[in-house]
XYZ file of C-alpha atoms in Angstrom:
514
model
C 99.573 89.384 98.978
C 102.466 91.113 100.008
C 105.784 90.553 98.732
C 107.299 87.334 100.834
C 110.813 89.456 101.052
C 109.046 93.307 101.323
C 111.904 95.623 102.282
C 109.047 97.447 104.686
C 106.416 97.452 106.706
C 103.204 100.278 106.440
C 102.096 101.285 109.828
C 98.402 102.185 108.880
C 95.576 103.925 111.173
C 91.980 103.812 111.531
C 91.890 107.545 111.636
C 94.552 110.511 112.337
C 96.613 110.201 115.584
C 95.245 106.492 116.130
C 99.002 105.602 117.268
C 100.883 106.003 113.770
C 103.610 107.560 114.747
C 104.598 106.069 118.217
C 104.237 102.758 116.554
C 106.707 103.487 113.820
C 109.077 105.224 116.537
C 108.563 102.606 119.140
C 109.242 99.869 116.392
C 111.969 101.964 115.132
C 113.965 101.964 118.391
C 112.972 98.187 119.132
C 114.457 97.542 115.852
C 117.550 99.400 116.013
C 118.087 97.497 119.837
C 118.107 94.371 117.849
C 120.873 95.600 115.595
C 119.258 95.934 112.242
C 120.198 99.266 110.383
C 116.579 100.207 110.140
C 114.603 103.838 108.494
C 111.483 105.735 109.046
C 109.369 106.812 105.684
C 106.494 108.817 105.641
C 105.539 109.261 101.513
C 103.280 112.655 102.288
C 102.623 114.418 105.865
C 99.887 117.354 106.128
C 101.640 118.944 109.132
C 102.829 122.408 110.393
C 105.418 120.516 112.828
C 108.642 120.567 110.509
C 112.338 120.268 111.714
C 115.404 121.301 109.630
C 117.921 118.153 108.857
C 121.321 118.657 108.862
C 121.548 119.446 105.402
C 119.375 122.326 105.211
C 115.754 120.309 104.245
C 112.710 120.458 105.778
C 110.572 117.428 107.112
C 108.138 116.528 109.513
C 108.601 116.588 112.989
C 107.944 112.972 113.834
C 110.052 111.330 110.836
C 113.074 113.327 112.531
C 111.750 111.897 116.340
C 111.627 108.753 114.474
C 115.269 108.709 112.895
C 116.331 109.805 116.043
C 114.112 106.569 117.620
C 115.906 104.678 114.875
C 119.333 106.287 115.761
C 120.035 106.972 112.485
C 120.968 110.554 110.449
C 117.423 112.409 109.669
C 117.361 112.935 105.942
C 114.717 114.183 103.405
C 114.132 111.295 101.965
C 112.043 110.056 105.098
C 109.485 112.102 104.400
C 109.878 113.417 100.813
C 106.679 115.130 100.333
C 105.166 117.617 103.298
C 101.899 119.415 102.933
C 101.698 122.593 105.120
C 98.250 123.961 105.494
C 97.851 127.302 105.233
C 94.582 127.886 104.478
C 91.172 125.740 104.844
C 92.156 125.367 100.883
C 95.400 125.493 100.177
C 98.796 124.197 101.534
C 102.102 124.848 100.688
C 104.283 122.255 98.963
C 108.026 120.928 100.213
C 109.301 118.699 98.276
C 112.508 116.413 99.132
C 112.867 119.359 101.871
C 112.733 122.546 99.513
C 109.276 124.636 98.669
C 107.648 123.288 95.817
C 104.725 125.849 95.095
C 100.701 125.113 96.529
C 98.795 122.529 96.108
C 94.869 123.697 96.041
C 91.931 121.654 97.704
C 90.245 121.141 94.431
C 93.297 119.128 93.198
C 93.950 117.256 96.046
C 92.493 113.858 94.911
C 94.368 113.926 91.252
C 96.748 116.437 90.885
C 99.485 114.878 92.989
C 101.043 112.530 90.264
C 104.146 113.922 90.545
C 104.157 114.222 94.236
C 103.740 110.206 94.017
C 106.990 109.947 91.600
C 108.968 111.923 94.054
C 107.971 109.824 97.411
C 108.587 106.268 95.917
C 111.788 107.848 94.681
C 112.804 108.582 97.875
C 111.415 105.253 98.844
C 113.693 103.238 96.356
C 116.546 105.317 97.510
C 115.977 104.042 101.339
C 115.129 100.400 100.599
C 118.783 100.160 98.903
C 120.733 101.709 101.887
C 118.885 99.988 105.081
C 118.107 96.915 106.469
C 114.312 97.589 106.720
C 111.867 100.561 105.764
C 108.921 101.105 108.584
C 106.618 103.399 107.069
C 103.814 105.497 108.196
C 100.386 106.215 106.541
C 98.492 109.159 106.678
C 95.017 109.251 108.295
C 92.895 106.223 106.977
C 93.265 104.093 104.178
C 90.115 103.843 103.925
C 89.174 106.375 102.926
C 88.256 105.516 99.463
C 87.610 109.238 97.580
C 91.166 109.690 97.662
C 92.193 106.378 96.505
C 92.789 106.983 92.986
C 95.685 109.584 93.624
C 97.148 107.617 96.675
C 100.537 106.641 97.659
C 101.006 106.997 101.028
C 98.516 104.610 102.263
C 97.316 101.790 100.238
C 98.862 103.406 96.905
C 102.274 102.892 98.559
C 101.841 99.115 99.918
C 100.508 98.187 96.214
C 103.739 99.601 94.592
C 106.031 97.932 97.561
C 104.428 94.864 98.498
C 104.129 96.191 101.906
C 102.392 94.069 104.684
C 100.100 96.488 106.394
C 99.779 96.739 110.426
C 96.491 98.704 111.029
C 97.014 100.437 114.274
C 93.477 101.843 115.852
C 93.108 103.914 119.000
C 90.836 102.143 121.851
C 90.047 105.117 123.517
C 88.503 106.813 121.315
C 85.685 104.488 121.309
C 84.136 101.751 119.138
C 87.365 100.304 117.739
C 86.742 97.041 116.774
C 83.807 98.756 114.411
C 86.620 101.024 113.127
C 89.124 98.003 112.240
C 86.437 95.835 110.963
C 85.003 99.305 108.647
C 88.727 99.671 107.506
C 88.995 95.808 106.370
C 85.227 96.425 104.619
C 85.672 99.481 102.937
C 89.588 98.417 100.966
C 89.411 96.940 97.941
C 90.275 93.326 97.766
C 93.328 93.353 96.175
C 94.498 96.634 98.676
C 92.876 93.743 101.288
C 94.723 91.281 100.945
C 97.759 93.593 102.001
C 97.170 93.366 105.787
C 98.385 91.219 107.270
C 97.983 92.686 111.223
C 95.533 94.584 113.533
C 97.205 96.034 116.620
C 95.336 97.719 119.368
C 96.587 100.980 121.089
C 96.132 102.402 124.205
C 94.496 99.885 126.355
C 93.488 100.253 129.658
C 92.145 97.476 131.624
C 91.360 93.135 131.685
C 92.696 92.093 128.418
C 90.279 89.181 128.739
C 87.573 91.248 128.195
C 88.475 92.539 125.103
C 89.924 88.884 123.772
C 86.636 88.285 122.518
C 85.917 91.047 120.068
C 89.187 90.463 119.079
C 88.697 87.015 117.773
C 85.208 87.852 116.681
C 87.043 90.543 114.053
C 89.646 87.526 113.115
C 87.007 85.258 112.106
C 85.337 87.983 109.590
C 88.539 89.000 108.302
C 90.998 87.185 108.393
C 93.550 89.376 110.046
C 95.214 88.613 113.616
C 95.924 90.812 115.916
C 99.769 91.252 116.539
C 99.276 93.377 119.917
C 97.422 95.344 122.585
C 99.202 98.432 123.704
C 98.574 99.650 126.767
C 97.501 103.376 127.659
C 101.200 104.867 128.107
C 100.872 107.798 130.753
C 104.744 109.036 130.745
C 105.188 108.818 126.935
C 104.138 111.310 124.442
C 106.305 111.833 121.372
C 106.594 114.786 118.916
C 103.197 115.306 116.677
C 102.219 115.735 113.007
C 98.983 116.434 114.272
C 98.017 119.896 115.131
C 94.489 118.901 116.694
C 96.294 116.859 119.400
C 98.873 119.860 120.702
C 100.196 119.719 123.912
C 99.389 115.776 124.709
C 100.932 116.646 128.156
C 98.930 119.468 128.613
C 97.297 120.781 131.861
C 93.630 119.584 132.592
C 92.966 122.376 134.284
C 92.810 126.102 134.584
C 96.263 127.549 135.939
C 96.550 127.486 139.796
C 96.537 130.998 140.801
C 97.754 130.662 144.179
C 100.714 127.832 143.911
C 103.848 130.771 143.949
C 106.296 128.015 143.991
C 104.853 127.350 140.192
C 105.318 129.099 136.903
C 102.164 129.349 135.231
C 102.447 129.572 131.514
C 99.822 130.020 128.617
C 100.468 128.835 125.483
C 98.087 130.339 123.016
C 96.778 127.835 120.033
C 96.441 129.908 117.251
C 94.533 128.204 114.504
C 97.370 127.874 111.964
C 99.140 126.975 114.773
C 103.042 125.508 113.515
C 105.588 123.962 115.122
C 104.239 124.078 118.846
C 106.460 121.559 119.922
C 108.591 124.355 121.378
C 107.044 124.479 124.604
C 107.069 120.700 125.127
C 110.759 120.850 126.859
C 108.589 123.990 129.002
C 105.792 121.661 129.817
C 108.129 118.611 131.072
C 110.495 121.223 133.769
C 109.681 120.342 137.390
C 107.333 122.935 138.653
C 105.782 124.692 135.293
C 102.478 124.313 134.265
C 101.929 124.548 130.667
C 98.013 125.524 129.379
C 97.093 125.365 125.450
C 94.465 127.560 125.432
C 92.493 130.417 123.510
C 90.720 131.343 126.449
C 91.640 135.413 127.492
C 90.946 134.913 130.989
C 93.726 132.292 131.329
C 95.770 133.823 129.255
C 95.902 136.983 131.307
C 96.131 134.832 134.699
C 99.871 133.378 133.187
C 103.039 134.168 134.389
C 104.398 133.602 130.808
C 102.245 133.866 127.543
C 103.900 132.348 124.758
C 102.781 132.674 121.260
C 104.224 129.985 118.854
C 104.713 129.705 115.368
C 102.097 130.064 113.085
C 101.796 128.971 109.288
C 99.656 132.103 108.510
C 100.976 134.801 110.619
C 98.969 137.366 109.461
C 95.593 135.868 109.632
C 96.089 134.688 113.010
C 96.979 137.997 114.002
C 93.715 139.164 112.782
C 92.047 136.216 115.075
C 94.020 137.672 118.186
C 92.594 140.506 117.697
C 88.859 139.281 116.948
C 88.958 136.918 120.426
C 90.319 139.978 122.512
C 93.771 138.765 122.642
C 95.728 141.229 121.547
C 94.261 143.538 123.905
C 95.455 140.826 127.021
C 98.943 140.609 125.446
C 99.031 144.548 125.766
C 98.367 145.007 128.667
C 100.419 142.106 130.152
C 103.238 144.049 128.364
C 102.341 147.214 129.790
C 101.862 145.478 133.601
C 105.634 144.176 132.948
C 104.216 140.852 132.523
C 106.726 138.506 130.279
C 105.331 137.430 126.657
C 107.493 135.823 124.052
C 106.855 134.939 120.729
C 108.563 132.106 118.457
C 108.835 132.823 114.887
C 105.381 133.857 113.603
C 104.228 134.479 117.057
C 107.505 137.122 117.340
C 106.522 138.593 113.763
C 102.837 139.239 115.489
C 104.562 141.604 117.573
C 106.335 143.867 114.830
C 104.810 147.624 114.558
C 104.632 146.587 111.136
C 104.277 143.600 108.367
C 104.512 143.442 105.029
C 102.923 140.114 103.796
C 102.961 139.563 99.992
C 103.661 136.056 100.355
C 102.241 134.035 102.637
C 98.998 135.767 103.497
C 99.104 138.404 100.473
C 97.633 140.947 102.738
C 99.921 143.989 102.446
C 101.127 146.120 104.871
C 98.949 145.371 108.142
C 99.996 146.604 111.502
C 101.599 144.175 114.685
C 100.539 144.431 117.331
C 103.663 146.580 118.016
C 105.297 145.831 121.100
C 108.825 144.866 119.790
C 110.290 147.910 117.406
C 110.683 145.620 114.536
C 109.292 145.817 111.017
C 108.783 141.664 109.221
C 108.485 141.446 105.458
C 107.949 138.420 103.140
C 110.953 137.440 101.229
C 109.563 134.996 98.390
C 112.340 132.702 99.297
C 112.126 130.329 102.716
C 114.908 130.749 105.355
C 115.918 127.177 106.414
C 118.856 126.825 108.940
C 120.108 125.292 111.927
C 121.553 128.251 113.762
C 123.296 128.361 117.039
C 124.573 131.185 119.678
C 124.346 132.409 123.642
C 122.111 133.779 126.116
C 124.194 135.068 128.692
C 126.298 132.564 128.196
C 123.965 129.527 127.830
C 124.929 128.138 124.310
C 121.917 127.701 122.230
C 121.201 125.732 119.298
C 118.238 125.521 117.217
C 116.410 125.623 113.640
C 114.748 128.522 111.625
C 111.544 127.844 108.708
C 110.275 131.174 108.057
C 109.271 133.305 104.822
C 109.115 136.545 107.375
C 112.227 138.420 107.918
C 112.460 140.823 111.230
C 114.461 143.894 110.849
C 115.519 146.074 113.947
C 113.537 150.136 113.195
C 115.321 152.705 114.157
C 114.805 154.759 116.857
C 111.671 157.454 116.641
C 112.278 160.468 115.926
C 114.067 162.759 118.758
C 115.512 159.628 120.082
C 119.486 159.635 119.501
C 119.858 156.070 121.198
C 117.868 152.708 121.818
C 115.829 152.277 125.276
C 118.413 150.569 127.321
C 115.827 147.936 127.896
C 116.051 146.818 123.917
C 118.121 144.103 123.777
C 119.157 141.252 121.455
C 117.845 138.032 122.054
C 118.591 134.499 120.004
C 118.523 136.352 116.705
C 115.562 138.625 118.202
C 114.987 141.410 120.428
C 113.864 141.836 124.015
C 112.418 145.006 124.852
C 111.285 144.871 128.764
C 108.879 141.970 129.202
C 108.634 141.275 125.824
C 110.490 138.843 124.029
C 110.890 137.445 120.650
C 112.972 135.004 118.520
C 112.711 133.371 115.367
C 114.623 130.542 116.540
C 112.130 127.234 117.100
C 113.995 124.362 119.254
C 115.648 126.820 122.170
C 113.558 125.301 125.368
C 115.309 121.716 124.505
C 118.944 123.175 125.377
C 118.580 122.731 129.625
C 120.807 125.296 130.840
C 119.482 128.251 128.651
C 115.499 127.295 129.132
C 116.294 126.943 133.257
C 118.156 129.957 133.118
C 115.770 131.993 130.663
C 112.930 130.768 133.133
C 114.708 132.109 135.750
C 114.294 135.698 134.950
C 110.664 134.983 133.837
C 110.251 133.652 137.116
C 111.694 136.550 139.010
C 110.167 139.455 136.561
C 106.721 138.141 138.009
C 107.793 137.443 141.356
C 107.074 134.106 141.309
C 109.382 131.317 144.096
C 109.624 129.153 141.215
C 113.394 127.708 141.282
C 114.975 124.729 138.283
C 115.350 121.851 139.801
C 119.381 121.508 138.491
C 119.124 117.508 138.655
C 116.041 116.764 137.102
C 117.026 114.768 133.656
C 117.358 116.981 130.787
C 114.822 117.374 128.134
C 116.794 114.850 125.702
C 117.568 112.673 128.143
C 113.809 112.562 128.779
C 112.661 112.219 125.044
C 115.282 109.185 124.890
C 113.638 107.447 128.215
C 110.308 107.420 126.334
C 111.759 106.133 123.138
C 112.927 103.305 125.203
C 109.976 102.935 127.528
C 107.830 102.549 124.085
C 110.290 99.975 122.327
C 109.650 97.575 126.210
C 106.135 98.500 125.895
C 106.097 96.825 122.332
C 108.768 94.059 122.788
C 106.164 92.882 125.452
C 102.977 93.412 123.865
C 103.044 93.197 120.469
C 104.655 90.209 118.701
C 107.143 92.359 116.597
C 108.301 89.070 115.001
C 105.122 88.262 113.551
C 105.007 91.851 112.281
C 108.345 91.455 110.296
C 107.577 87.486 108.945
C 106.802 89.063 105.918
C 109.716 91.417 105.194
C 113.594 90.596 104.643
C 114.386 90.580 107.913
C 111.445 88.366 108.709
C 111.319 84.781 110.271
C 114.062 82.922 109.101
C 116.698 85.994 108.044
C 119.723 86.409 110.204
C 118.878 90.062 111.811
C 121.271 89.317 114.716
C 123.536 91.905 113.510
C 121.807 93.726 110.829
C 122.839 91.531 107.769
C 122.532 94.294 105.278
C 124.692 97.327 106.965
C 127.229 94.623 107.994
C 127.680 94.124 104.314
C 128.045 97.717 103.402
């Protein structure tokens, strides 16, 4: 059973992207409205979306939305071990925020031991300093071949007495066989851990589903805490690369709306960090396309390529899907294209890739005059500047380091076109930065959209009063902590924990006392 005073909760999922993460934000922000001093966790993430904290570490994307939710300092101790894929194989390793070597697929299952010393660590270091600890699991805990080496899941609830919400996605389909498969499959004493089913995005006569519901209670045991219904305006920063772009377009790019921008955002299958072009996707007037699809791509008023966690191999796919050749000759037709930190290496003449890839020397696709090399050590930063102006401020996580070439031979000066850009270089239509985060400042992304916007000829115009992007991202936060103070009973979630029935939470008892 779990611990009658747990200092956390573990926000567990019937699969990847059943609702983890929103939960644990939407709870987070609930939370904090109520006054308790309260902190995301996440023991291990397998993500490419990483954000730099404030002092220089690396962690996932959605423990930082979630800090933010919980309106407390992002540190690396919310999500002290981070798993970057870059291979089918291998991943790369940060640790507490710093690279910590590779971690192969072969030893995925038992070689993490120390990765499990370092997360409840950083877990013991949280439950001392805040009034509660919501945690997130990765993917399933049921899944039972990786049991033996967990502690993110099951493996972390066991060593914390953590009640356990299991969160499952209802549109996915067959749900309650999903919950009731989870409950089956845990061992009894991981089993007797949960202590709530909540159901996520709902859409329609709760009645009808009442039934199932209680049908599931009787065989296991577990209420359900809460129905959350289907969300339309809300989608939050993702861990999980298979669900880019939530808001995305459902359809190909108009091709005849001129008050529009049209951009195409190409998903590059080590895709990393494409929540850049979420602050693109939410401006009045700008259609934003994921795709891999050439014929869109060269249909777009803007192609952006985003970061990638193997830069050189998905160079090598650009150029097997026909890609490259589109991004040429948009370049060559003056058509903009910009490229965010691997996507701007792609364009080098030249890269040098002992590192990451361990390729070599292979060539860019050489429309910026820069030459990238691997530096063994990872840039980390949280840089700032101006664009005409515009101040900028953003975050760097990049092995690759861009240097400016020379000019070629019989040249005495650049091409007045060559320009620097955020860190980068412009040359004409093409742009390129290895700055991830820009598109959230307003002022720059309306202005720097402006220019796209005219280069193509397009009557696209910023709409000056629409709410900026972080005003935006804190509406949702809110708009998810209503949608869960009205239909989940957060109270009955927390009855376990410290701050449970019974504790005086009015004011957040424990960072009163600090």
């Amino acid at each position: 059973m779990p611990s009658p005073s747990a200092s956390g909760l573990l926000v567990a999922g019937t699969s990847s992207d059943a609702g983890k993460s929103v939960l644990v934000a939407g709870l987070c922000r609930a939370l904090a409205r109520r006054g308790l001093r309260v902190a995301p966790f996440k023991a291990q993430n397998m993500s490419n979306n990483s954000m730099v904290c404030l002092d220089g570490g690396e962690i996932g994307r959605a423990q930082y939305l979630q800090a933010q939710a919980a309106r407390v300092v992002p540190t690396t101790a919310m999500n002290p071990v981070l798993l970057k894929p870059g291979t089918d194989r291998r991943a790369f390793v940060v640790v507490r925020g710093e690279p910590a070597g590779t971690l192969e697929a072969g030893d995925y299952a038992a070689g993490r031991a120390h990765l499990a010393e370092a997360a409840f660590a950083a877990y013991r270091e949280l439950e001392t300093t805040y009034d509660l600890v919501v945690c997130e699991g990765a993917g399933s805990p049921a899944e039972v071949n990786l049991r033996s080496g967990d502690y993110v899941n099951m493996g972390l609830a066991r060593e914390f007495g953590l009640p356990v919400v299991v969160i499952g996605d209802i549109d996915r389909g067959g749900i309650l066989a999903s919950l009731y498969g989870t409950w089956a499959l845990l061992e009894d004493e991981d089993r007797a851990l949960l202590t709530s089913f909540v159901i996520n995005k709902f859409r329609g006569d709760v009645s009808v589903l009442e039934p199932g519901l209680a049908e599931i209670t009787a065989r296991t045991g577990v209420p359900f805490h809460g129905v959350v219904p289907w969300l339309l305006d809300v989608w939050l920063d993702s861990e999980d690369t298979l669900e880019v772009g939530h808001w995305r377009a459902s359809t190909a790019l108009s091709a005849t709306a001129r008050d529009r921008l049209k951009v195409a955002v190409v998903r590059l299958p080590r895709i990393s960090n494409a929540t850049d072009v979420d602050a693109l996707a939410v401006e009045p007037g700008v259609d934003v396309l994921v795709t891999v699809d050439p014929a869109v791509v060269e249909a777009a008023d803007l192609v952006v390529l985003p970061g990638s966690r193997s830069t050189t191999s998905d160079l090598a796919w650009l150029r097997e899907r026909g890609l490259a050749d589109v991004l040429s000759r948009l370049a060559a037709s003056g058509r903009p294209v910009l490229g965010i930190c691997g996507g701007y290496q792609m364009l080098a003449r030249e890269i040098e890739d002992d590192v990451e890839g361990r390729v070599g020397v292979v060539p860019g696709l050489g429309l910026l005059p820069i030459r990238v090399e691997f530096g063994a050590d990872k840039v980390l930063a949280r840089p700032s500047g101006t664009w005409r102006g515009h101040e900028v401020e953003a975050y760097e996580i990049h092995h690759g380091i861009a240097r400016r070439l020379p000019p070629p031979p019989g040249e005495v000066a650049d091409p007045p076109a060559v320009q620097g850009f955020l860190d980068g270089w412009n040359d004409g239509p093409v742009w390129g930065t290895m700055w991830h985060g820009t598109f959230e400042n307003d002022d720059f992304r309306r202005a720097w959209l402006t220019v796209v916007a005219r280069a193509v000829g397009s009557e696209w115009q910023p709409t000056l009063d629409a709410p900026g992007f972080a005003e935006r991202r804190e509406r949702m936060l809110d708009t998810l902590a209503d949608a869960l103070e009205e239909h989940v009973d957060i109270d009955a979630l927390l009855a376990p924990t410290r701050v449970g029935t019974g504790a005086d939470v009015s004011a957040g008892t424990r960072s009163q006392s600090r």
